[in-house]
Every structure is written in C-alpha cells, then in structure tokens.
Short mmCIF file of C-alpha atoms and ligand atoms in Angstrom, two decimals:
data_model
loop_
_atom_site.label_atom_id
_atom_site.label_comp_id
_atom_site.label_asym_id
_atom_site.label_seq_id
_atom_site.Cartn_x
_atom_site.Cartn_y
_atom_site.Cartn_z
CA MET A 1 97.04 130.74 86.11
CA LYS A 2 99.89 128.21 86.36
CA SER A 3 99.39 125.42 88.85
CA ASP A 4 102.94 124.45 89.81
CA ILE A 5 103.30 121.11 91.57
CA ARG A 6 105.03 121.31 94.96
CA TRP A 7 107.07 118.39 96.29
CA ASN A 8 107.57 117.60 99.96
CA PHE A 9 110.47 115.31 100.86
CA ALA A 10 110.55 116.06 104.61
CA ASN A 11 109.08 112.69 105.58
CA ILE A 12 111.96 110.62 104.29
CA GLY A 13 114.28 112.21 106.84
CA GLN A 14 115.58 110.36 109.89
CA ASP A 15 114.51 113.32 112.02
CA GLN A 16 110.90 112.53 111.01
CA VAL A 17 110.71 108.74 110.65
CA GLY A 18 113.70 107.51 112.61
CA GLU A 19 116.84 105.64 111.73
CA LYS A 20 115.33 102.35 110.60
CA SER A 21 113.86 103.71 107.34
CA GLY A 22 114.79 107.37 107.26
CA LEU A 23 117.73 109.00 105.48
CA SER A 24 120.13 111.23 107.38
CA GLU A 25 121.45 114.52 106.04
CA ASP A 26 124.80 112.80 105.90
CA ASP A 27 123.44 110.02 103.65
CA ILE A 28 122.47 112.70 101.12
CA ALA A 29 125.55 114.90 101.63
CA LYS A 30 127.84 111.94 100.91
CA MET A 31 126.29 111.69 97.46
CA SER A 32 127.07 115.23 96.39
CA GLN A 33 129.97 114.28 94.12
CA GLN A 34 128.09 111.42 92.51
CA LEU A 35 125.07 113.68 92.11
CA ALA A 36 127.12 116.30 90.28
CA ALA A 37 128.80 113.64 88.12
CA THR A 38 125.41 112.14 87.20
CA HIS A 39 124.04 115.58 86.35
CA ASN A 40 127.02 116.26 84.06
CA ASP A 41 126.70 112.83 82.46
CA LEU A 42 123.04 113.50 81.63
CA LYS A 43 123.90 116.94 80.24
CA GLU A 44 126.56 115.44 77.97
CA ARG A 45 124.30 112.65 76.76
CA ARG A 46 121.54 115.13 76.10
CA ASN A 47 123.91 117.37 74.13
CA ARG A 48 125.00 114.36 72.07
CA GLY A 49 121.33 113.78 71.20
CA ASP A 50 121.03 110.53 73.18
CA LEU A 51 118.06 111.64 75.32
CA PRO A 52 115.64 113.30 72.90
CA PHE A 53 112.64 112.95 75.25
CA TYR A 54 113.88 116.07 77.10
CA ASN A 55 113.21 118.20 74.01
CA LEU A 56 109.74 116.92 73.16
CA PRO A 57 107.78 119.84 74.70
CA GLU A 58 109.50 122.20 72.25
CA LYS A 59 108.25 120.37 69.14
CA VAL A 60 105.55 122.94 68.45
CA GLU A 61 105.14 122.06 64.77
CA ILE A 62 104.14 118.48 65.64
CA VAL A 63 101.61 119.75 68.16
CA GLU A 64 100.09 122.01 65.51
CA GLU A 65 99.84 119.14 63.02
CA ILE A 66 98.21 116.95 65.66
CA GLN A 67 95.72 119.67 66.63
CA GLN A 68 94.71 120.16 63.00
CA TYR A 69 94.20 116.47 62.43
CA ALA A 70 92.22 116.11 65.66
CA GLU A 71 89.98 119.07 64.97
CA ASP A 72 88.85 117.50 61.72
CA ALA A 73 88.60 113.96 63.15
CA ARG A 74 86.44 115.11 66.08
CA LYS A 75 83.80 116.16 63.55
CA ARG A 76 83.80 112.75 61.87
CA PHE A 77 84.00 110.24 64.72
CA SER A 78 81.98 109.50 67.84
CA ASP A 79 84.51 106.96 69.14
CA VAL A 80 88.28 106.58 68.99
CA VAL A 81 89.89 103.26 69.89
CA VAL A 82 93.60 103.31 70.74
CA LEU A 83 95.18 99.95 69.90
CA GLY A 84 98.50 99.74 71.75
CA ILE A 85 100.01 98.32 74.91
CA GLY A 86 102.63 99.27 77.54
CA GLY A 87 104.16 102.63 76.73
CA SER A 88 101.82 102.87 73.73
CA SER A 89 98.73 102.88 75.94
CA LEU A 90 99.43 103.65 79.61
CA GLY A 91 100.42 107.28 79.02
CA PRO A 92 97.54 108.25 76.71
CA GLY A 93 95.13 106.37 78.99
CA ALA A 94 96.42 108.24 82.05
CA LEU A 95 95.93 111.58 80.30
CA GLN A 96 92.36 110.73 79.42
CA THR A 97 91.57 109.59 82.97
CA ALA A 98 93.17 112.68 84.51
CA LEU A 99 91.88 115.38 82.18
CA GLY A 100 89.04 113.89 80.11
CA ARG A 101 86.28 115.32 82.30
CA ASN A 102 87.71 118.81 82.79
CA PRO A 103 85.31 121.60 81.79
CA GLU A 104 87.79 123.03 79.26
CA CYS A 105 87.68 119.80 77.18
CA ALA A 106 86.29 120.25 73.68
CA ALA A 107 82.53 119.69 73.75
CA ASP A 108 82.60 117.72 70.48
CA ALA A 109 85.17 115.21 71.78
CA PRO A 110 84.56 111.57 70.88
CA ARG A 111 84.72 108.80 73.47
CA ILE A 112 88.27 107.37 73.72
CA HIS A 113 88.80 103.66 74.45
CA PHE A 114 92.03 101.89 75.48
CA PRO A 115 91.51 98.12 75.11
CA ASP A 116 95.20 97.44 75.75
CA ASN A 117 94.74 93.81 76.73
CA VAL A 118 93.91 90.99 74.34
CA ASP A 119 91.18 89.70 76.63
CA PRO A 120 88.81 88.09 74.08
CA PHE A 121 85.62 88.89 76.02
CA GLU A 122 86.45 92.57 76.49
CA PHE A 123 87.65 93.12 72.93
CA ASP A 124 84.67 91.40 71.36
CA ASP A 125 82.33 93.31 73.67
CA LEU A 126 83.90 96.66 72.72
CA LEU A 127 83.83 95.97 68.98
CA GLY A 128 80.22 94.84 69.28
CA ARG A 129 79.21 98.16 70.87
CA LEU A 130 80.91 100.43 68.31
CA ASP A 131 79.40 101.91 65.18
CA LEU A 132 82.28 101.29 62.76
CA GLU A 133 81.03 104.04 60.43
CA LYS A 134 81.78 106.53 63.21
CA THR A 135 84.87 104.97 64.77
CA LEU A 136 88.54 105.78 64.29
CA PHE A 137 91.20 103.21 65.27
CA ASN A 138 94.53 104.72 66.30
CA VAL A 139 97.04 101.87 66.07
CA VAL A 140 100.10 102.71 68.15
CA THR A 141 103.25 100.62 68.08
CA LYS A 142 106.76 101.95 67.88
CA SER A 143 108.31 98.66 66.84
CA GLY A 144 105.39 97.72 64.63
CA GLY A 145 105.74 94.13 65.82
CA THR A 146 104.05 93.83 69.23
CA PRO A 147 101.84 90.71 69.20
CA GLU A 148 98.87 92.16 71.11
CA THR A 149 98.67 95.30 68.97
CA LEU A 150 99.16 93.46 65.68
CA ALA A 151 96.46 90.93 66.59
CA GLN A 152 93.99 93.70 67.44
CA TYR A 153 94.87 95.59 64.27
CA LEU A 154 94.32 92.55 62.04
CA ILE A 155 90.91 91.87 63.60
CA VAL A 156 89.84 95.47 63.20
CA ARG A 157 91.23 95.77 59.67
CA GLU A 158 89.12 92.83 58.51
CA ARG A 159 85.93 94.16 60.10
CA LEU A 160 86.47 97.66 58.74
CA GLU A 161 87.02 96.45 55.20
CA HIS A 162 84.03 94.16 55.42
CA LYS A 163 81.81 97.04 56.51
CA LEU A 164 83.30 100.06 54.75
CA LYS A 165 84.85 98.48 51.63
CA ASP A 166 87.54 100.70 50.09
CA LYS A 167 86.93 103.45 52.65
CA TYR A 168 88.37 101.34 55.48
CA ASN A 169 91.68 103.21 55.49
CA GLU A 170 89.93 106.48 56.43
CA HIS A 171 89.12 104.87 59.78
CA LEU A 172 92.70 103.97 60.55
CA LEU A 173 95.43 106.17 61.96
CA PHE A 174 98.90 104.81 62.72
CA THR A 175 101.51 106.06 65.17
CA THR A 176 104.79 104.28 64.54
CA ASP A 177 108.48 104.48 63.61
CA PRO A 178 109.20 106.84 60.67
CA VAL A 179 110.87 104.12 58.60
CA LYS A 180 110.81 100.64 60.12
CA GLY A 181 108.20 98.02 60.97
CA HIS A 182 105.02 96.48 59.57
CA LEU A 183 102.81 99.49 60.25
CA ARG A 184 105.02 101.91 58.35
CA ARG A 185 105.04 99.57 55.37
CA ILE A 186 101.25 99.14 55.49
CA ALA A 187 100.73 102.89 55.93
CA ASN A 188 102.71 103.54 52.76
CA SER A 189 101.11 100.85 50.65
CA GLU A 190 97.49 101.32 51.82
CA LYS A 191 97.52 105.12 52.12
CA ILE A 192 96.82 105.22 55.83
CA ARG A 193 97.58 108.44 57.70
CA ALA A 194 100.58 107.87 59.97
CA PHE A 195 102.32 109.98 62.59
CA GLU A 196 105.94 109.39 63.61
CA ILE A 197 107.52 108.40 66.91
CA ASP A 198 111.07 109.72 67.25
CA PRO A 199 113.24 106.56 67.01
CA GLY A 200 115.32 107.79 69.97
CA VAL A 201 112.32 107.96 72.32
CA GLY A 202 111.41 104.67 74.01
CA GLY A 203 107.82 103.52 74.57
CA ARG A 204 107.50 104.53 78.21
CA PHE A 205 109.08 107.95 77.52
CA SER A 206 106.80 108.65 74.54
CA ILE A 207 103.80 110.31 76.17
CA LEU A 208 104.74 113.72 74.74
CA THR A 209 105.09 112.36 71.20
CA PRO A 210 102.05 111.64 68.98
CA VAL A 211 101.66 108.44 71.07
CA GLY A 212 100.16 110.49 73.89
CA LEU A 213 99.36 113.79 72.22
CA LEU A 214 97.18 112.44 69.39
CA PRO A 215 94.66 110.63 71.63
CA ALA A 216 94.80 113.65 73.95
CA ALA A 217 93.96 116.04 71.11
CA LEU A 218 91.28 113.72 69.76
CA GLY A 219 89.75 113.66 73.25
CA GLY A 220 89.77 117.46 73.27
CA LEU A 221 92.35 117.79 76.08
CA ASP A 222 94.49 120.87 76.54
CA VAL A 223 97.59 119.65 74.66
CA SER A 224 99.33 123.03 74.74
CA GLY A 225 98.94 123.24 78.52
CA LEU A 226 100.41 119.76 78.83
CA CYS A 227 103.50 120.73 76.80
CA GLU A 228 103.82 124.02 78.68
CA GLY A 229 103.85 122.18 82.02
CA ALA A 230 106.36 119.64 80.71
CA SER A 231 108.56 122.42 79.41
CA ALA A 232 108.51 124.19 82.81
CA ALA A 233 109.51 120.92 84.50
CA GLU A 234 112.28 120.35 81.97
CA GLU A 235 113.72 123.75 82.89
CA GLU A 236 113.33 123.19 86.63
CA CYS A 237 114.75 119.67 86.53
CA THR A 238 117.84 120.46 84.50
CA SER A 239 119.00 123.44 86.55
CA ASP A 240 122.39 123.25 88.25
CA GLU A 241 120.75 123.76 91.65
CA LEU A 242 120.95 120.04 92.19
CA LEU A 243 119.41 119.72 95.63
CA ILE A 244 116.31 121.70 94.87
CA ASN A 245 115.72 119.80 91.62
CA PRO A 246 112.58 117.72 92.34
CA ALA A 247 113.42 115.02 89.78
CA TYR A 248 116.86 114.44 91.28
CA ARG A 249 115.55 114.56 94.84
CA PHE A 250 112.81 112.07 94.01
CA ALA A 251 115.24 109.67 92.34
CA LEU A 252 117.96 110.05 94.94
CA SER A 253 115.49 109.52 97.80
CA LEU A 254 114.10 106.32 96.30
CA CYS A 255 117.50 104.92 95.28
CA LEU A 256 119.06 105.59 98.69
CA LEU A 257 116.03 104.20 100.53
CA ARG A 258 116.38 101.07 98.41
CA ASP A 259 120.14 100.70 98.79
CA LEU A 260 120.68 101.89 102.37
CA LYS A 261 117.40 100.92 104.05
CA ASN A 262 116.13 97.99 101.99
CA VAL A 263 112.99 99.85 100.93
CA GLY A 264 112.12 97.63 97.98
CA THR A 265 108.64 99.01 97.21
CA VAL A 266 107.35 102.44 96.29
CA VAL A 267 103.59 102.88 96.49
CA MET A 268 102.12 105.74 94.50
CA MET A 269 98.92 106.75 96.25
CA PRO A 270 96.81 109.54 94.79
CA TYR A 271 93.96 110.94 96.89
CA CYS A 272 92.03 111.61 93.69
CA ASN A 273 90.55 109.00 91.35
CA ARG A 274 91.51 111.00 88.27
CA LEU A 275 95.21 110.59 89.10
CA LEU A 276 95.17 106.81 89.42
CA GLY A 277 96.15 106.39 85.74
CA LEU A 278 99.31 108.38 86.46
CA ALA A 279 100.22 105.79 89.09
CA ASP A 280 99.80 103.06 86.46
CA TRP A 281 101.98 105.04 84.05
CA PHE A 282 104.63 105.51 86.77
CA ARG A 283 104.62 101.79 87.62
CA GLN A 284 105.75 100.94 84.12
CA LEU A 285 108.27 103.77 83.97
CA TRP A 286 110.03 102.86 87.24
CA ALA A 287 109.71 99.07 86.90
CA GLU A 288 110.70 98.58 83.29
CA SER A 289 113.45 101.21 83.33
CA LEU A 290 115.23 100.21 86.52
CA GLY A 291 114.42 96.54 87.08
CA LYS A 292 117.62 95.17 85.54
CA ARG A 293 119.85 92.15 85.90
CA PHE A 294 123.02 93.83 84.61
CA ASN A 295 124.58 97.23 85.17
CA LEU A 296 126.36 99.16 82.44
CA LYS A 297 129.63 97.37 83.26
CA GLY A 298 127.96 94.05 82.55
CA GLU A 299 127.96 93.00 86.22
CA GLU A 300 124.94 91.20 87.68
CA VAL A 301 123.14 93.58 90.03
CA PHE A 302 119.47 92.49 89.95
CA TRP A 303 118.49 96.05 90.85
CA GLY A 304 114.84 97.01 91.14
CA GLN A 305 112.29 98.71 93.34
CA THR A 306 108.73 97.50 92.93
CA PRO A 307 106.29 100.31 92.12
CA GLU A 308 102.76 99.72 93.38
CA LYS A 309 99.63 101.82 93.32
CA ALA A 310 96.95 102.50 95.91
CA LEU A 311 94.00 104.88 96.00
CA GLY A 312 93.29 107.21 98.88
CA ALA A 313 91.01 107.20 100.77
CA THR A 314 89.65 103.85 99.47
CA ASP A 315 92.78 101.84 100.25
CA GLN A 316 93.00 103.19 103.79
CA HIS A 317 90.42 100.47 104.37
CA SER A 318 92.43 97.83 102.55
CA MET A 319 96.20 98.40 102.28
CA VAL A 320 97.21 101.02 104.82
CA GLN A 321 97.23 98.55 107.75
CA LEU A 322 100.05 96.76 105.92
CA TYR A 323 101.91 99.99 105.15
CA MET A 324 101.64 101.06 108.78
CA GLU A 325 102.55 97.86 110.61
CA GLY A 326 103.94 95.41 108.07
CA PRO A 327 107.57 95.12 106.97
CA PHE A 328 109.66 98.30 106.81
CA ASP A 329 110.10 97.91 103.06
CA LYS A 330 107.89 100.64 101.56
CA VAL A 331 107.93 104.32 100.81
CA ILE A 332 104.60 105.96 99.96
CA CYS A 333 104.43 108.65 97.29
CA PHE A 334 101.22 110.59 97.95
CA LEU A 335 99.57 112.68 95.25
CA GLU A 336 97.47 115.37 96.89
CA VAL A 337 95.06 117.75 95.13
CA GLU A 338 94.31 121.13 96.70
CA ASP A 339 91.40 122.17 94.53
CA HIS A 340 89.34 119.26 93.19
CA GLY A 341 87.44 121.52 90.79
CA VAL A 342 84.06 120.86 92.42
CA ASP A 343 83.01 120.28 95.97
CA VAL A 344 80.14 118.54 97.67
CA VAL A 345 78.83 119.81 101.00
CA ILE A 346 77.85 117.25 103.61
CA PRO A 347 74.39 118.26 104.85
CA ARG A 348 73.43 118.87 108.48
CA ILE A 349 70.49 116.52 109.13
CA TYR A 350 70.80 115.37 112.75
CA PRO A 351 71.57 118.47 114.90
CA ASP A 352 70.68 116.63 118.10
CA GLN A 353 73.22 113.82 117.51
CA PRO A 354 76.74 115.31 117.97
CA ASP A 355 78.58 112.44 116.25
CA LEU A 356 76.54 112.86 113.07
CA ASP A 357 76.24 116.63 113.34
CA PHE A 358 80.05 116.86 113.39
CA TRP A 359 80.09 116.14 109.62
CA GLY A 360 77.38 118.65 108.68
CA GLY A 361 78.67 121.65 106.73
CA ARG A 362 82.03 120.09 105.95
CA THR A 363 82.87 119.10 102.36
CA LEU A 364 84.19 116.01 100.59
CA SER A 365 87.35 117.94 99.59
CA GLU A 366 88.04 118.72 103.23
CA LEU A 367 87.43 115.10 104.14
CA ILE A 368 89.63 113.48 101.48
CA ASN A 369 92.47 115.94 102.09
CA ALA A 370 92.23 115.51 105.87
CA GLU A 371 92.46 111.75 105.32
CA LYS A 372 95.63 112.17 103.30
CA HIS A 373 97.25 114.34 105.96
CA ALA A 374 96.16 111.97 108.73
CA THR A 375 97.58 108.92 106.91
CA GLU A 376 100.84 110.72 106.18
CA SER A 377 101.17 111.72 109.81
CA ALA A 378 100.26 108.25 111.12
CA LEU A 379 102.86 106.70 108.80
CA ARG A 380 105.44 109.18 110.02
CA GLN A 381 104.68 108.28 113.64
CA ALA A 382 105.03 104.60 112.73
CA GLY A 383 108.47 105.29 111.25
CA ARG A 384 107.39 104.88 107.59
CA PRO A 385 108.81 107.28 104.99
CA SER A 386 106.71 109.18 102.46
CA ILE A 387 106.96 111.83 99.75
CA THR A 388 104.12 114.09 98.61
CA ALA A 389 103.46 115.81 95.28
CA VAL A 390 100.83 118.51 95.75
CA PHE A 391 98.78 119.32 92.63
CA PRO A 392 97.11 122.73 93.06
CA ARG A 393 94.56 121.49 90.51
CA VAL A 394 94.24 118.54 88.14
CA ASP A 395 94.93 120.51 84.98
CA ALA A 396 97.02 119.87 81.88
CA TYR A 397 99.86 122.11 83.04
CA ALA A 398 100.32 120.23 86.35
CA VAL A 399 100.02 116.83 84.67
CA GLY A 400 102.63 117.80 82.05
CA GLN A 401 104.94 118.97 84.83
CA PHE A 402 104.48 115.72 86.74
CA LEU A 403 105.20 113.54 83.70
CA MET A 404 108.41 115.30 82.72
CA THR A 405 109.65 115.43 86.33
CA LEU A 406 109.28 111.66 86.71
CA GLU A 407 110.79 110.89 83.31
CA ILE A 408 113.87 112.92 84.24
CA ALA A 409 113.90 111.27 87.69
CA THR A 410 113.95 107.86 86.01
CA VAL A 411 116.86 108.55 83.66
CA PHE A 412 118.66 110.24 86.53
CA ALA A 413 118.17 107.12 88.70
CA GLY A 414 119.51 104.94 85.87
CA ALA A 415 122.61 107.10 85.42
CA PHE A 416 123.14 107.32 89.19
CA LEU A 417 122.93 103.54 89.59
CA GLY A 418 124.94 102.77 86.45
CA ILE A 419 121.93 101.02 84.86
CA ASN A 420 120.52 101.52 81.37
CA PRO A 421 116.97 102.83 81.94
CA LEU A 422 116.11 102.92 78.24
CA ASP A 423 116.10 99.24 77.32
CA GLN A 424 113.77 96.38 78.30
CA PRO A 425 115.40 93.04 77.40
CA GLY A 426 112.92 91.13 79.58
CA VAL A 427 109.93 92.54 77.67
CA GLU A 428 111.51 91.81 74.31
CA LEU A 429 112.19 88.21 75.28
CA GLY A 430 108.51 87.75 76.17
CA LYS A 431 107.49 88.97 72.70
CA VAL A 432 109.85 86.50 70.97
CA LEU A 433 108.75 83.54 73.11
CA THR A 434 105.03 84.27 72.57
CA LYS A 435 105.55 83.92 68.83
CA LYS A 436 107.58 80.73 69.25
CA ARG A 437 104.90 79.20 71.43
CA LEU A 438 102.13 79.96 68.92
CA ALA A 439 104.32 78.47 66.20
CA GLY A 440 104.61 75.30 68.29
CA GLU A 441 108.36 75.78 68.74
CA SER A 442 108.44 75.83 72.55
O1 LIG B 501 108.37 100.99 77.16
C1 LIG B 501 108.45 100.16 76.26
O2 LIG B 501 109.32 100.21 75.40
C2 LIG B 501 107.44 99.02 76.15
O3 LIG B 501 106.61 98.94 77.24
C3 LIG B 501 106.61 99.23 74.90
O4 LIG B 501 105.95 100.47 74.96
C4 LIG B 501 105.57 98.11 74.69
O5 LIG B 501 106.20 96.86 74.72
C5 LIG B 501 104.87 98.29 73.34
O6 LIG B 501 105.82 98.36 72.31
P1 LIG B 501 105.47 98.93 70.88
O7 LIG B 501 105.14 100.38 71.00
O8 LIG B 501 106.70 98.71 70.06
O9 LIG B 501 104.29 98.14 70.39
#
C-alpha cells in the first residue's frame, strides 16, 4: 500500500496567523506569472539535460547493479563504514536513521557507520571497535579531493593493508566521479570496485545516486520503494497544476515569508526520532543551495533563510517557548507520522487519582501526535506560521517522496529568486584555505 505524504499549508495564511507573519491570497496570486515563468524555465533546463537529478529514480539498471553488489557484500561484512561528508554523508545517514529499523530490512544487514567528522577521538574509537577482516569502507567523494574524506581514507588504507596485506582492496568500495579525481585514479590502478556519481548531480542532490543507494542497499533498506516514492513525487511536482504542486508551494511559501515578512529561519521539526536525519539533510540542502551572496545577474543579494532542526516533543521543553514568544522570524515545518509502526499503551495504575488515571489506556502515539497538534495550534494562536508534512508511515516510499519533493522545491526556489542553487563557492573556498593553512601558507 502506498503511503502518500500529505502537505498542509493552511497555517501560513493571514486568515490563520494574522498579517504580521502570514501571507495573503493576494501575495500568492501576484506571483502567478513568475511562478509560471519559473516552471517553464525549469522544464527547459531539464530538457536541456541541466538538471539530471530529476531523472534519477528512473535509473533502474544502476539500482539493479547496486542490489547485486549489496547482496553479496552483506554476506561478507558485519560492518560498513561510509567515509564522506556533507552531501556524501547526510543523505545516506538520514536514510539509515529513518528506515534502518523497519521490519522489512534484510535480516543479514551489517551495521552502517557514518563518521563524517574528522574528530580524532571518535574516529580512533570507531576504528578500534571494528574487526577489519569483516569491515567494508565505502569512500564517497564526488570531487575526490575533500580533505576530511581523503584523510580518513588514507588512515583506513594504511590499516587495511597492514592487516590484510594484498587483500586490502576487497574491503574498499569507492563512489566518485566517473573520470576525474584522486579516487577514480586509485580505483583504476589498485583494482578497487567503484560506482559512479553522475557529474551533473551535485553532492546535496545525490541521495538517489549510488551515494545514497549503495549504503541503503548494504543496510538492507527498501531501495526500490525509495525510488518508487521519488518517482511519484517527480511526477506530482512537475505537473502543470502549479498551485497544487507541493514542491512549488513549499518553496514559494518560504521565499515569500522571507522576502515579504522577514521570516529568516525555517525550523524543521519532526515528531518522530527516525525523521530527525531528514531535518539534517534538509538543512544542508536549503542552506548551501540558497545562501548566496550573488544572484545570477552578478548583483549582491546576500539571500538566505537559515534552516534549523528541532525534535518534537522533546524540544517543546527547550525551544518552543522561543518559537511562540520570541521574534516573529520563524516558520516551523512539522513532520507528523500517523502510524508509528508500533505503539505502547500507558497502563492504568492509579484509578483513584483522576490526574494520573487520565493517562491510563492512552498510547504514546496518541500522546506524541496530540502534542504536535497542540503545538501547531498554539503557534497559530500566537501568530506564528507553520507547514506540516504528514507521513502516513515511515516507509521507503514516503521517504523517497519527501526527498524528491524538497529537492525540486530547492531548485524551484533558486530559479524563482534568480539564484544558482547548484553551486557552493563558500564551501569550496573553505577546502582551499584548509590546505593552505596546513601547508603553512596562511
Ligand atoms: O553539496 C555539496 O556539493 C557539498 O556539501 C559536498 O557534498 C561536500 O563538500 C563533499 O564533497 P565531495 O563529495 O566532493 O567530497
């Protein structure tokens, strides 16, 4: 059964949250021409082959190759370590967090680790706990030159060779550019199995390439369901029915809130621990794609909207006071789950004490979902806008749908604002300066 995500944009309307931070129907209606022009622009660019991420869910042959590799690898390894950072780690990590404990996961799945940071204590601790004879290292870097990933690779390469001699390359798996970069060269010369990242797909848009799908398949996740959900979203979010397109509505709502109402922060707040990784993935997507100094005309715009994450209900006791009564500069994007897969009944132990007895017989699902609805309603009453994505269940189909919807929303926002969402000059500069500093040049 398909679990289509439903989006609710009602609580960004002025009729719900008032004039200070709500959008009027007129605010949206005035954009209709620009909306249509942006839609046509994206269609043209896609037809020219400039936005290949849209077509990734159709690449069935790659999925089959990945599944075959993973099936064999699952028999050989107890642990898989993904060495990558940014777009080469956040997506695959989010998939594992969301889906890695679902009952349909392959029973023989190895443990998957994402040590994306170069924190010496953590990395040493992880390597010390692994049995190298039973560990596969999936090194993921599109450019092949990212300092953190290269450093981790070099450390691992030495330890593998020391322990496994000429069999070290059987414990390495690369995901990188088909032609360029250090990893591709090493893969060719040292006979290391390597999967390709389409050169036209940027890091943070690469979750449906082998970057995300290989660790997902190794972890026994439902990769076909993921692609099916993404494909459904691609169809829904490219239709000419512009105002019912959830990707366009999401992007338009956030951009107009930013530009007309000074809403400079979007907080993604799942009421489900398994979805917190998706909020991390979204932070990078929205921040790195749209936080830009220049627009496409070369004018200084310093555009950006800061994506944050919070966890419901935990952060109701930490952050929500600020969201409710602090500055009018935030929109909350709730992620709600209807069916959590399991439920826990709260027992009835004190029948003679009405305050305690009230909870008896209710469930944790009822409680967490009631908390989400109560927070949404309290924010509305306080004049604070919100959007909700309702996941019927946390399954691969819904997650795939969510990912593709937000990727399309992000490129739509870039085109709408006249900003290039596919580059990241600030990140690149950091990489160059790190190297200079270590070389003693700055
Ligand atoms: O989205 C991006 O392009 C970046 O965040 C990259 O994913 C990140 O810098 C890692 O780059 P690479 O995959 O080249 O190692």
